[in-house]
JSON list of C-alpha atoms in Angstrom, two decimals:
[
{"chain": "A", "resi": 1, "resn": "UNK", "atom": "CA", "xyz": [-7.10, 15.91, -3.59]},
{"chain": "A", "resi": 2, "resn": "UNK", "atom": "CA", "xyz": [-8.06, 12.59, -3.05]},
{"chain": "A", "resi": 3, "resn": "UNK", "atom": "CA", "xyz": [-8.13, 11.14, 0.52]},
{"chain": "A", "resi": 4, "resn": "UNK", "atom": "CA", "xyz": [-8.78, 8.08, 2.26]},
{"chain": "A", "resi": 5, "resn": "UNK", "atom": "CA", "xyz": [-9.86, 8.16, 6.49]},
{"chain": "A", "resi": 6, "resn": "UNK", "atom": "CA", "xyz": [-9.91, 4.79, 8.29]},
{"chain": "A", "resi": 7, "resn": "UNK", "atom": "CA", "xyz": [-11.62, 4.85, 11.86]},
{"chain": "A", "resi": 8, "resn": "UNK", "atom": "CA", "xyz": [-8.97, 5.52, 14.72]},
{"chain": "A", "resi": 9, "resn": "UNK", "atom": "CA", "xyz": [-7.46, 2.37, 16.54]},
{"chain": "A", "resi": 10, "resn": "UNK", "atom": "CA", "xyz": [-6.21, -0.15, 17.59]},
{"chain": "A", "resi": 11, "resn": "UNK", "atom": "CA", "xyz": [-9.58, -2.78, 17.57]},
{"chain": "A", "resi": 12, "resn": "UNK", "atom": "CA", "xyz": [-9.67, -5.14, 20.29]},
{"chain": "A", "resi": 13, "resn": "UNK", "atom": "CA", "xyz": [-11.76, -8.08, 19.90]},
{"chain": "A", "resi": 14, "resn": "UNK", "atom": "CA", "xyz": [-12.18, -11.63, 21.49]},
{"chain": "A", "resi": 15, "resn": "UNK", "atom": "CA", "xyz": [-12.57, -15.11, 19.12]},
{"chain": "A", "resi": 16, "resn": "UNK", "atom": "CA", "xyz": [-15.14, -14.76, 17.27]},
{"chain": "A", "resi": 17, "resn": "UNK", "atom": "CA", "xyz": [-16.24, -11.57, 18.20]},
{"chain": "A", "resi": 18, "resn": "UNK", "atom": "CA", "xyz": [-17.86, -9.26, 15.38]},
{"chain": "A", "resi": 19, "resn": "UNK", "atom": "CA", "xyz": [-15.87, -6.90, 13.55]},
{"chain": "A", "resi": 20, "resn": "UNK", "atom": "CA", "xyz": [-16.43, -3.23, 11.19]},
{"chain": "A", "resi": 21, "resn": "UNK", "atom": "CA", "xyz": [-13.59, -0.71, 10.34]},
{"chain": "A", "resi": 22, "resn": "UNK", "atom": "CA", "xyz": [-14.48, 2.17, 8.88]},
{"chain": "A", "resi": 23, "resn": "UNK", "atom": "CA", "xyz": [-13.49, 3.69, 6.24]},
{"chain": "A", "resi": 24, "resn": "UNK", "atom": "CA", "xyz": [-14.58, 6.72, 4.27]},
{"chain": "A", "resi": 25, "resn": "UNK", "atom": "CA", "xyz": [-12.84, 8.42, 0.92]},
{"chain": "A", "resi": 26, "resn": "UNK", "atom": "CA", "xyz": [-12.93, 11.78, -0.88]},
{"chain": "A", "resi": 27, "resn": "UNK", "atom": "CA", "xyz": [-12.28, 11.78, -4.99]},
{"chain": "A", "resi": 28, "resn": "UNK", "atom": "CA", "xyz": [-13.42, 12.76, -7.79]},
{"chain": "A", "resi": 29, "resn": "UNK", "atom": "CA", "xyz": [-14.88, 10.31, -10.46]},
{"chain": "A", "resi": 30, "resn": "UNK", "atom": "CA", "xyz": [-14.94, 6.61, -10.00]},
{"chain": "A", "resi": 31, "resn": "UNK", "atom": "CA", "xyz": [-12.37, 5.38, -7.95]},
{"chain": "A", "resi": 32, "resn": "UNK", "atom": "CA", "xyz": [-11.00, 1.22, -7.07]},
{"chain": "A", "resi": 33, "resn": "UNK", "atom": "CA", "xyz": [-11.53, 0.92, -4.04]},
{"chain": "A", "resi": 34, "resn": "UNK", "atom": "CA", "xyz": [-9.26, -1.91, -1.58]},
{"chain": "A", "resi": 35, "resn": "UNK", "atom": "CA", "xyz": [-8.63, -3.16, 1.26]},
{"chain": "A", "resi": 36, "resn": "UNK", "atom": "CA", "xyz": [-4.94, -4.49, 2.11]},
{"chain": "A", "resi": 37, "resn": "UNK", "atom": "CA", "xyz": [-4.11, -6.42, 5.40]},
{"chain": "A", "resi": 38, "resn": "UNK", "atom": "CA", "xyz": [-0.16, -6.41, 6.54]},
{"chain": "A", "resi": 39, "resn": "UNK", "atom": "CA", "xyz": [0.84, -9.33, 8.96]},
{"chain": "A", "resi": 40, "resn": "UNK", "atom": "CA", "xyz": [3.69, -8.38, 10.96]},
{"chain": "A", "resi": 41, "resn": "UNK", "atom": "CA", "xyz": [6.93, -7.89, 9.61]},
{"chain": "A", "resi": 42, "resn": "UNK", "atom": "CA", "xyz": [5.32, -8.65, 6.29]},
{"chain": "A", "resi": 43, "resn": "UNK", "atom": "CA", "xyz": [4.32, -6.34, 3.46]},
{"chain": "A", "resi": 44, "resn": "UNK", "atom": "CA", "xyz": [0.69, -5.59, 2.11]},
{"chain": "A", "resi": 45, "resn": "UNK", "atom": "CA", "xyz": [-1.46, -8.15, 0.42]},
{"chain": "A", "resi": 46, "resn": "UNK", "atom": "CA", "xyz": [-4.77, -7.52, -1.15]},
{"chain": "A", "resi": 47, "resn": "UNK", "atom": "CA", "xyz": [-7.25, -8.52, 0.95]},
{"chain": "A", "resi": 48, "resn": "UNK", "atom": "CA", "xyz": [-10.63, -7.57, -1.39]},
{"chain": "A", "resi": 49, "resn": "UNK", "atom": "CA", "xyz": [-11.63, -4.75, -3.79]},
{"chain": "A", "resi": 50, "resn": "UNK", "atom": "CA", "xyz": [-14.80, -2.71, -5.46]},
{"chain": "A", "resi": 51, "resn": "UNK", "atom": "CA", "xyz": [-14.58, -1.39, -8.81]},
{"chain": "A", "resi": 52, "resn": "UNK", "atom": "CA", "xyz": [-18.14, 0.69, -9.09]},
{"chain": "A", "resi": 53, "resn": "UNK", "atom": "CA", "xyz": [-20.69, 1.57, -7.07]},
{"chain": "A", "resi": 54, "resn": "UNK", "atom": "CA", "xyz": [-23.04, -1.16, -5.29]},
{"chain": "A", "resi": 55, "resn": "UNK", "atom": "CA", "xyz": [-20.08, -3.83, -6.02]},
{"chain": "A", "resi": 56, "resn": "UNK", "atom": "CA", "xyz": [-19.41, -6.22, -2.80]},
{"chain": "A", "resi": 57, "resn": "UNK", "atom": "CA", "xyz": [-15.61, -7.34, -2.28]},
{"chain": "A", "resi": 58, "resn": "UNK", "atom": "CA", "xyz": [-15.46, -10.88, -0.50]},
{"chain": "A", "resi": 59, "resn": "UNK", "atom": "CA", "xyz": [-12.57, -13.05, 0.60]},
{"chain": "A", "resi": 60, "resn": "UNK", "atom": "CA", "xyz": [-11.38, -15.42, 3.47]},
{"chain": "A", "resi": 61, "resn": "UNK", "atom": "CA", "xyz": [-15.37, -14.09, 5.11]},
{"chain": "A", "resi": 62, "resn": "UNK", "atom": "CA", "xyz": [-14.51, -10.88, 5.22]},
{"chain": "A", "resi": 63, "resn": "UNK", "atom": "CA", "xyz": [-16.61, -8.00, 2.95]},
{"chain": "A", "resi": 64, "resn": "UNK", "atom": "CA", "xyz": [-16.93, -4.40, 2.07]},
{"chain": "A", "resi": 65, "resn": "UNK", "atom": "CA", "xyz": [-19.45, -2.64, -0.21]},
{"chain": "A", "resi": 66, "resn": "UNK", "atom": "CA", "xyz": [-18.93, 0.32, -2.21]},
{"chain": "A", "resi": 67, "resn": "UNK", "atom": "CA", "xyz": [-21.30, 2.36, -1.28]},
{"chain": "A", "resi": 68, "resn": "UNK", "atom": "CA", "xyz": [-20.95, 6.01, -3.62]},
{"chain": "A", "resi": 69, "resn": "UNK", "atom": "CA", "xyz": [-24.05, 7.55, -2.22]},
{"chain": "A", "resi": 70, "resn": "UNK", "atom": "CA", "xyz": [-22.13, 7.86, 1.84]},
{"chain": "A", "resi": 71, "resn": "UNK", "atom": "CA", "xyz": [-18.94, 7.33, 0.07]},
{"chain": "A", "resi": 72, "resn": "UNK", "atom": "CA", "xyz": [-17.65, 4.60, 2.11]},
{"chain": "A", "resi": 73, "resn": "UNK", "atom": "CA", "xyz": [-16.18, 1.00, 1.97]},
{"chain": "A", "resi": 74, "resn": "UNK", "atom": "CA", "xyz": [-16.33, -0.52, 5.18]},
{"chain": "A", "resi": 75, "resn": "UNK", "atom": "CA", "xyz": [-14.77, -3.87, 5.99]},
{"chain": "A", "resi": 76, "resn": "UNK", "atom": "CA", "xyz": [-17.08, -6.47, 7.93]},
{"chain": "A", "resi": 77, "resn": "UNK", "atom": "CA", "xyz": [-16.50, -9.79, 8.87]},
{"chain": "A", "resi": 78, "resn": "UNK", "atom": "CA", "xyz": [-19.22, -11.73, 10.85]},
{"chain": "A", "resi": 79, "resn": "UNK", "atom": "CA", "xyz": [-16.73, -14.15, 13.08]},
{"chain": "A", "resi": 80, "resn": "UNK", "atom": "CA", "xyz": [-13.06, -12.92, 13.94]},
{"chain": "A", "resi": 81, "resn": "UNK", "atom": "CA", "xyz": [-9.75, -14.93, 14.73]},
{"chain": "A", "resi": 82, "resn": "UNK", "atom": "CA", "xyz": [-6.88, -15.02, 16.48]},
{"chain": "A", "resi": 83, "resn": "UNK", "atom": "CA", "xyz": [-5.20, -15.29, 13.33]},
{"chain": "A", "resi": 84, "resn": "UNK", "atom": "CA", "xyz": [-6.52, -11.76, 11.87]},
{"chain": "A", "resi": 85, "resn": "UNK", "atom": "CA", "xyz": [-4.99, -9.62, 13.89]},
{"chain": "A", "resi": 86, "resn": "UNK", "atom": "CA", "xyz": [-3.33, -7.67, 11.37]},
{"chain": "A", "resi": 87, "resn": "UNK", "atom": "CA", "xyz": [-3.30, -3.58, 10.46]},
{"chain": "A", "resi": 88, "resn": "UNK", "atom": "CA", "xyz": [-5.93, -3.27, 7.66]},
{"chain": "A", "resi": 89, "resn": "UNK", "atom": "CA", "xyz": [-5.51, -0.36, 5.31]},
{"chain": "A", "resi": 90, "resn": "UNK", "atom": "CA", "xyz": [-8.22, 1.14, 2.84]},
{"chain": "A", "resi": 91, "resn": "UNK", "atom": "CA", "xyz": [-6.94, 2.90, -0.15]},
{"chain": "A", "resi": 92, "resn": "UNK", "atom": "CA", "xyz": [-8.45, 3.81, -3.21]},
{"chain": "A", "resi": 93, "resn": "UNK", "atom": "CA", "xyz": [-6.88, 4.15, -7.24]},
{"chain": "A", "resi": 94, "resn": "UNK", "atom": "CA", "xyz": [-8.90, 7.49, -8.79]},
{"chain": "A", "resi": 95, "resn": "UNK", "atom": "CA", "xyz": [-10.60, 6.97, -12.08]},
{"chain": "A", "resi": 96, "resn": "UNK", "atom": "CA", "xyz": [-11.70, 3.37, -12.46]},
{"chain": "A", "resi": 97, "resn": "UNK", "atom": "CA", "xyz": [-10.78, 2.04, -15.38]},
{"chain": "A", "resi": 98, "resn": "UNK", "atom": "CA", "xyz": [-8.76, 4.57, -16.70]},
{"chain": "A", "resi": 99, "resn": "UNK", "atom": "CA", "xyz": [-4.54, 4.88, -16.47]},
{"chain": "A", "resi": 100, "resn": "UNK", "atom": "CA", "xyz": [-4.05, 6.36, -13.00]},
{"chain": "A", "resi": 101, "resn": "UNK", "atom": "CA", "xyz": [-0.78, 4.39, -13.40]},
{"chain": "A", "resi": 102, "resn": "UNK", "atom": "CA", "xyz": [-2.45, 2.72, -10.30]},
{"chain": "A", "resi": 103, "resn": "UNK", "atom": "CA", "xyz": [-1.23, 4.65, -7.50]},
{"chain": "A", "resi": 104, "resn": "UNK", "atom": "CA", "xyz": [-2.80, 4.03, -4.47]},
{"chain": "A", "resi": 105, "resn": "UNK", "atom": "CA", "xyz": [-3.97, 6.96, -1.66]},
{"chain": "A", "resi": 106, "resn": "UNK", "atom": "CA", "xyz": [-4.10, 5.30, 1.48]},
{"chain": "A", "resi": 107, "resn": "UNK", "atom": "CA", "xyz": [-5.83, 5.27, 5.11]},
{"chain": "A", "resi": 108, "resn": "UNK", "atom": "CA", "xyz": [-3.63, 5.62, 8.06]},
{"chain": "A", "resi": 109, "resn": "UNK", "atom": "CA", "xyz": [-4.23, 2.11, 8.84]},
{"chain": "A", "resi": 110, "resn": "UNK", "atom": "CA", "xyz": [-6.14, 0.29, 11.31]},
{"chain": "A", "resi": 111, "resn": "UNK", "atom": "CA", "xyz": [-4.43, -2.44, 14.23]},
{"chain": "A", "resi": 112, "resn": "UNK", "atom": "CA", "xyz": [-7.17, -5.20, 14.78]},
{"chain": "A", "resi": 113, "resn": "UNK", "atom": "CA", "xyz": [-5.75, -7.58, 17.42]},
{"chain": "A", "resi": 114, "resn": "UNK", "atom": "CA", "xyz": [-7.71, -10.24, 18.69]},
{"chain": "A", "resi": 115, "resn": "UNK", "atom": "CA", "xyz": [-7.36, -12.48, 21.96]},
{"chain": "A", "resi": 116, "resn": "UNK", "atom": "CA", "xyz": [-8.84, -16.22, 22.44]},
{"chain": "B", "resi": 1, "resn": "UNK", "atom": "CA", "xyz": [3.69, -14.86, -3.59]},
{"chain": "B", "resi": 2, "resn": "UNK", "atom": "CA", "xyz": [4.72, -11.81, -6.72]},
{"chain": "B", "resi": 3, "resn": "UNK", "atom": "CA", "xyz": [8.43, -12.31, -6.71]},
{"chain": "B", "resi": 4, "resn": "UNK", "atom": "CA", "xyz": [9.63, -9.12, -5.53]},
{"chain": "B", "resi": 5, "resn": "UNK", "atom": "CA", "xyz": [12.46, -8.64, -3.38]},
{"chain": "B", "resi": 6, "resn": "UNK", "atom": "CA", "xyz": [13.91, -5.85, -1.82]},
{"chain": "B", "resi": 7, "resn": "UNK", "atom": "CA", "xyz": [17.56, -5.56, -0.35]},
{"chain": "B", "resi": 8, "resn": "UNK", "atom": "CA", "xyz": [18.48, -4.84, 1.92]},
{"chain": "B", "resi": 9, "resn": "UNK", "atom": "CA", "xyz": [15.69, -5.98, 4.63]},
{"chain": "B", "resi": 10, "resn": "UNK", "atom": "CA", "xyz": [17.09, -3.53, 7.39]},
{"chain": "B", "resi": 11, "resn": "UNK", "atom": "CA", "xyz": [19.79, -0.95, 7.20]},
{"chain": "B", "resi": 12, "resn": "UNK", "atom": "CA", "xyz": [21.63, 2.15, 9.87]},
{"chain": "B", "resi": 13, "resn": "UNK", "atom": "CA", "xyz": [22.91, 4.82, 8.42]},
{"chain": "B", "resi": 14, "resn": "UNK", "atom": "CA", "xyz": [24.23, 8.08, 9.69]},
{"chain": "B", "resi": 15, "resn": "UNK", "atom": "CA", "xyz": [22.57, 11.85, 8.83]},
{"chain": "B", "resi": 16, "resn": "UNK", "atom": "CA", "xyz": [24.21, 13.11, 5.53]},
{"chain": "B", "resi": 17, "resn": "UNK", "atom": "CA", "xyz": [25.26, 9.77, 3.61]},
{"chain": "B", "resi": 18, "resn": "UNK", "atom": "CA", "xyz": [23.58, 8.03, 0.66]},
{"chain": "B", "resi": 19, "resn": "UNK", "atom": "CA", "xyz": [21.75, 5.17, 1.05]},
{"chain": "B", "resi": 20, "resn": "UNK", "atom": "CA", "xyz": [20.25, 3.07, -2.04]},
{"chain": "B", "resi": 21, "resn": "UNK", "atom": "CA", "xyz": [17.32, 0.78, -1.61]},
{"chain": "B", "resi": 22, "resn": "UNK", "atom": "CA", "xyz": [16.87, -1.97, -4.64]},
{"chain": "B", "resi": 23, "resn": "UNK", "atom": "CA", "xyz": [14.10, -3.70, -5.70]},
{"chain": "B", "resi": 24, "resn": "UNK", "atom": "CA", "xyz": [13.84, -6.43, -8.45]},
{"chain": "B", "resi": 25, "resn": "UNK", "atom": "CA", "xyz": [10.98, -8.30, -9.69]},
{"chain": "B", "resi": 26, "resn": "UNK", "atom": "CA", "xyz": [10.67, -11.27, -11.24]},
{"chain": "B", "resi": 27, "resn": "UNK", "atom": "CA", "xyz": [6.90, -10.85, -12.92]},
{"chain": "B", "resi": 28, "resn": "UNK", "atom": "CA", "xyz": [8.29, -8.65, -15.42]},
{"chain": "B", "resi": 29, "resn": "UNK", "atom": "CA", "xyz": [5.53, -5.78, -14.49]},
{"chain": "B", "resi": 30, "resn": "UNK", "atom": "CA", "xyz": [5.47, -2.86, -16.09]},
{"chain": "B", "resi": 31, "resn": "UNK", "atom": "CA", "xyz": [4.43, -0.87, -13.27]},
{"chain": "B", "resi": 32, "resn": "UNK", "atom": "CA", "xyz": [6.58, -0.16, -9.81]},
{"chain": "B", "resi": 33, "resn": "UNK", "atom": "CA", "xyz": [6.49, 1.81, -7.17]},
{"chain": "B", "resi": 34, "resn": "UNK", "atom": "CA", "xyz": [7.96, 3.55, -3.87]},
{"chain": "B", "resi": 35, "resn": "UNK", "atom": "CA", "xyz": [5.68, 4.04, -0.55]},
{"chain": "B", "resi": 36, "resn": "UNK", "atom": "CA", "xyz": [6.91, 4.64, 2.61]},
{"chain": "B", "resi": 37, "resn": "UNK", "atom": "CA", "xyz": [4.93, 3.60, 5.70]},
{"chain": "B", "resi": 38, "resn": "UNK", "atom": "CA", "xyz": [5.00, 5.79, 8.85]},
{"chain": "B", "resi": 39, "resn": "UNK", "atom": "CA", "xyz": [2.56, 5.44, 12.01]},
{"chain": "B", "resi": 40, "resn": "UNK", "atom": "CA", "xyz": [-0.27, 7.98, 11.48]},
{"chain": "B", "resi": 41, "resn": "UNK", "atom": "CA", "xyz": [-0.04, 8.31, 7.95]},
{"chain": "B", "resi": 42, "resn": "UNK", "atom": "CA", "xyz": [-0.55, 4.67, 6.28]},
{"chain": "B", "resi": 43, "resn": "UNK", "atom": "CA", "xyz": [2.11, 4.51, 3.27]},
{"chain": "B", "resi": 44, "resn": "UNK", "atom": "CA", "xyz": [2.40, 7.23, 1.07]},
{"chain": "B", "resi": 45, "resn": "UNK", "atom": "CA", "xyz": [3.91, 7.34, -2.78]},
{"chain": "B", "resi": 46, "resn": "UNK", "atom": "CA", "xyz": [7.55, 8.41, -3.17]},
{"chain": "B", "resi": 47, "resn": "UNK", "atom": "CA", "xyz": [8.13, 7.83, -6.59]},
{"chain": "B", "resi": 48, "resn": "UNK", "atom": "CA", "xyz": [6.71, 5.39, -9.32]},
{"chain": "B", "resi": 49, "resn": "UNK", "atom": "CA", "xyz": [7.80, 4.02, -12.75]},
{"chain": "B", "resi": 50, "resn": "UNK", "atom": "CA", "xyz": [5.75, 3.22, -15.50]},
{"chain": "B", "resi": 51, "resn": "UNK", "atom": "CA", "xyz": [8.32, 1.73, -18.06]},
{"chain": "B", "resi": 52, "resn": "UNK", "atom": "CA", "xyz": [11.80, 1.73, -18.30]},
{"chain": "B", "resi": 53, "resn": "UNK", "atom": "CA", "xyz": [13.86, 5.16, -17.73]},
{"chain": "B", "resi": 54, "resn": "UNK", "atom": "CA", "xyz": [10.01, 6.21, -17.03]},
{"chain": "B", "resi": 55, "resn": "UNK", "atom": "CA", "xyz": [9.80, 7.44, -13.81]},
{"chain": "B", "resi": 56, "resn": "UNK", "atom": "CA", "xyz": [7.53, 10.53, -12.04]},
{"chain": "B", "resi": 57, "resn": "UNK", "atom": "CA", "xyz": [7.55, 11.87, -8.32]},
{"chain": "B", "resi": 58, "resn": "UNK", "atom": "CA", "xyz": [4.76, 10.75, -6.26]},
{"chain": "B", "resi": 59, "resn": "UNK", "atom": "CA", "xyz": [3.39, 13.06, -2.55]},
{"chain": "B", "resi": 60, "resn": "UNK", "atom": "CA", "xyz": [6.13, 12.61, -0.66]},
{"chain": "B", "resi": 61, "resn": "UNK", "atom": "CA", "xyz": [9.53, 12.61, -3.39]},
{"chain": "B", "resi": 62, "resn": "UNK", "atom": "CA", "xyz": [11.95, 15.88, -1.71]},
{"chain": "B", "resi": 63, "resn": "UNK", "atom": "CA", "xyz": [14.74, 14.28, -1.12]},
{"chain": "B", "resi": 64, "resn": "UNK", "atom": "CA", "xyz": [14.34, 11.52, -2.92]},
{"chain": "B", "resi": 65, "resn": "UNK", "atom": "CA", "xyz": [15.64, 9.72, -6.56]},
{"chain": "B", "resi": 66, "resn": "UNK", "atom": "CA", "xyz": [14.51, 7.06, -8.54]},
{"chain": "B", "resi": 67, "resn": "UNK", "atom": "CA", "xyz": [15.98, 4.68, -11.79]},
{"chain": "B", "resi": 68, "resn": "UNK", "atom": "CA", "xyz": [15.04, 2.50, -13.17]},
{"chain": "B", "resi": 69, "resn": "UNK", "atom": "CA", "xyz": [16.93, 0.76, -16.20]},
{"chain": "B", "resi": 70, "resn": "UNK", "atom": "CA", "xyz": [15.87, -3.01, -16.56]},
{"chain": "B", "resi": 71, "resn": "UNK", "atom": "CA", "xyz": [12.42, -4.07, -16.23]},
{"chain": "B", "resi": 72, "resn": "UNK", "atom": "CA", "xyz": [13.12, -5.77, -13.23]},
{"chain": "B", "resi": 73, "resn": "UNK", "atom": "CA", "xyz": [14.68, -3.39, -11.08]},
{"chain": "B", "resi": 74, "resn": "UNK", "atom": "CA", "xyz": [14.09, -0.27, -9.28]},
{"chain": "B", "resi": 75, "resn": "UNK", "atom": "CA", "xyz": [16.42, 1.54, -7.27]},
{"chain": "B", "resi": 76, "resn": "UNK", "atom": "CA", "xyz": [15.46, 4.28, -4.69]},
{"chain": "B", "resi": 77, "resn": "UNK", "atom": "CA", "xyz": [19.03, 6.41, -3.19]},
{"chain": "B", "resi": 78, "resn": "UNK", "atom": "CA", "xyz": [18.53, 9.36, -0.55]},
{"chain": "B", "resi": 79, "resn": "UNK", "atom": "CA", "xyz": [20.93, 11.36, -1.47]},
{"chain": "B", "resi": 80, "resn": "UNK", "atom": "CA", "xyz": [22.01, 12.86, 1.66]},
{"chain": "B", "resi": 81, "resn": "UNK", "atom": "CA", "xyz": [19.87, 10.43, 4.52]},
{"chain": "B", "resi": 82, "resn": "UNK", "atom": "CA", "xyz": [18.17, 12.90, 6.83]},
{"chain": "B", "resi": 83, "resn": "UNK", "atom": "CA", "xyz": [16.33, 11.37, 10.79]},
{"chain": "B", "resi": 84, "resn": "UNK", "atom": "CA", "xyz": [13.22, 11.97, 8.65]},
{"chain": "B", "resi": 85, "resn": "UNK", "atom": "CA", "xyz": [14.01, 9.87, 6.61]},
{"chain": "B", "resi": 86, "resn": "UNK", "atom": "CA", "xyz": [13.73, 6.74, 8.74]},
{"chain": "B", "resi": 87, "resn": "UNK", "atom": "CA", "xyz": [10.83, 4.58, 7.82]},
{"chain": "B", "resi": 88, "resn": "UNK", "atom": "CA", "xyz": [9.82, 1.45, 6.02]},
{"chain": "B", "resi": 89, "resn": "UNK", "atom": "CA", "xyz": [10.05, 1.38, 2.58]},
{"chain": "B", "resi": 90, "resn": "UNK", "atom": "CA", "xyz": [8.01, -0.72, 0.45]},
{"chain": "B", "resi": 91, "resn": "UNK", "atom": "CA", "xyz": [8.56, -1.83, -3.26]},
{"chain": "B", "resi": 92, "resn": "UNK", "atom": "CA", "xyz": [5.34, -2.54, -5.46]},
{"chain": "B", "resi": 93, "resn": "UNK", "atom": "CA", "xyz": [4.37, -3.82, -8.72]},
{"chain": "B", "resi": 94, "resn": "UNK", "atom": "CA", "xyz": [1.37, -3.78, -10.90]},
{"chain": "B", "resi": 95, "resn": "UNK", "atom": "CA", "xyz": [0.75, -5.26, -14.45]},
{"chain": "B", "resi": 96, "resn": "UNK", "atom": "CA", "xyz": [-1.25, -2.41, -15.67]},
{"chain": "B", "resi": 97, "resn": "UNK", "atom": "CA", "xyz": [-1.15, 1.42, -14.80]},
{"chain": "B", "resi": 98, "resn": "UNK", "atom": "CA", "xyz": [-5.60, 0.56, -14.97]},
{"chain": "B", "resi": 99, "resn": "UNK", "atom": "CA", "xyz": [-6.89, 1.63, -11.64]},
{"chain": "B", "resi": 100, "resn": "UNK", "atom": "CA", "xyz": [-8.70, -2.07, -11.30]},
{"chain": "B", "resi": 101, "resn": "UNK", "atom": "CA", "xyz": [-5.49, -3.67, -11.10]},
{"chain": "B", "resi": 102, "resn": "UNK", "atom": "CA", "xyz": [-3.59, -4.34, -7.84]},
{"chain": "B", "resi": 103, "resn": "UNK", "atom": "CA", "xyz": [-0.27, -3.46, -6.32]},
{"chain": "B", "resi": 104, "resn": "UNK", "atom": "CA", "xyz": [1.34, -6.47, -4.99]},
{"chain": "B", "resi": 105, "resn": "UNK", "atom": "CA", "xyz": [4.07, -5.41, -2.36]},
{"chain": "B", "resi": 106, "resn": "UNK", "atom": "CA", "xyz": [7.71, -6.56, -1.06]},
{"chain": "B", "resi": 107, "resn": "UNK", "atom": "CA", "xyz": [7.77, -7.04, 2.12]},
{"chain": "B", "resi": 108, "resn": "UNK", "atom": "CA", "xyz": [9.49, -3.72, 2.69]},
{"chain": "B", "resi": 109, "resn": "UNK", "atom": "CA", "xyz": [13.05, -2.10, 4.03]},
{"chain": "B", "resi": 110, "resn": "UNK", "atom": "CA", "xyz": [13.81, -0.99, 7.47]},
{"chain": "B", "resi": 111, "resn": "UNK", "atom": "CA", "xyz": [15.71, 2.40, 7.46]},
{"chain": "B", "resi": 112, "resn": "UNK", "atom": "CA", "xyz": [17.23, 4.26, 10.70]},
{"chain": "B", "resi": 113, "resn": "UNK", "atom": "CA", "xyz": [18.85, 7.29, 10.25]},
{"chain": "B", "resi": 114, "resn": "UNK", "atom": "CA", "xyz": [20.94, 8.88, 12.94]}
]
């Protein structure tokens, strides 16, 4: 079945520190790929997605590229702040495009905290 | 923010009793759903709806019921709460069932069974 795996954590970074989670996925066909980030005591927002191969998700400087040929959509972002610390999840919707009813596999989740 | 609320926020209940979980929705989505979030597994799918009275079990549904019979509001009951049972539960919705299209979530139930 289909399967999402997020690199183990928690992340500790300082300010402005560099930051890449991992994340790699197993499905067949075309999957959505997304990442979600969950403040605490919050639920999930969207964060950024990828609907096909090669496609870059961007938002509030952070990025991920679908990348079919290693099968992975890792999340970058070039400058981290306090106020990111967050768990991150990756999850993925099979069959792009098609009715999946949009259920979502997720990653175990990642804890990114990061100090001044 | 989707309006989506879910009720109640935290809740104790003892092994063996039923417990319902509600959420309603104010974006008149088609599509909801029922994940529950545990450390070391990220959230997995209980049970989803895709219309009214249209419901199917997700990964993780033993133990588990779903209804759903306005647009706006679907109920998850344990019939008989089990300790593994204790998690957070989140409600989401999604316009369209089109695997493009994201899930926007509540911001989840607390549930402690002992």
């Amino acid at each position: 079945g289909d399967s999402v795996t997020q690199m183990e954590g928690p992340v500790t970074l300082s300010e402005e520190a560099f930051l890449t989670i991992n994340c790699t996925y197993t499905a067949t066909g075309y999957p959505s790929l997304f990442w979600y980030v969950q403040y605490p005591g919050e639920g999930l927002q969207l964060l950024l997605k990828a609907t096909k191969a090669d496609d870059k998700g961007s938002n509030k400087g952070f990025e991920a590229t679908y990348r079919k040929e290693t099968t992975s959509f890792h999340l970058e972002k070039g400058s981290v702040q306090v106020s990111d610390s967050a768990v991150y999840f990756c999850a993925l919707v099979p069959n792009a495009g098609g009715t999946s009813y949009g259920k979502l596999t997720f990653g175990q989740g990642t804890i990114l905290t990061v100090h001044p | 923010d989707a309006g989506i609320t879910q009720s109640p926020r935290h809740k104790v209940t003892e092994t063996g009793t039923p417990v319902t979980l509600r959420c309603h929705q104010t974006e008149n989505h088609r599509y909801m759903y029922w994940y529950r979030q545990d450390p070391g597994h990220g959230l997995r799918l209980i049970h989803y709806s895709y219309g009214v009275k249209d419901t199917d079990k997700g990964e993780v549904s033993d133990g588990y019921s779903v209804s759903r019979s306005k647009t706006e509001d679907f109920l998850l009951t344990l019939e008989s709460a089990t300790s593994s049972q204790t998690s957070v539960y989140f409600c989401a919705i999604s316009e369209s069932g089109r695997g493009n299209s994201p899930l926007h979530f509540g911001n989840g139930t607390r549930l402690t069974v002992t």
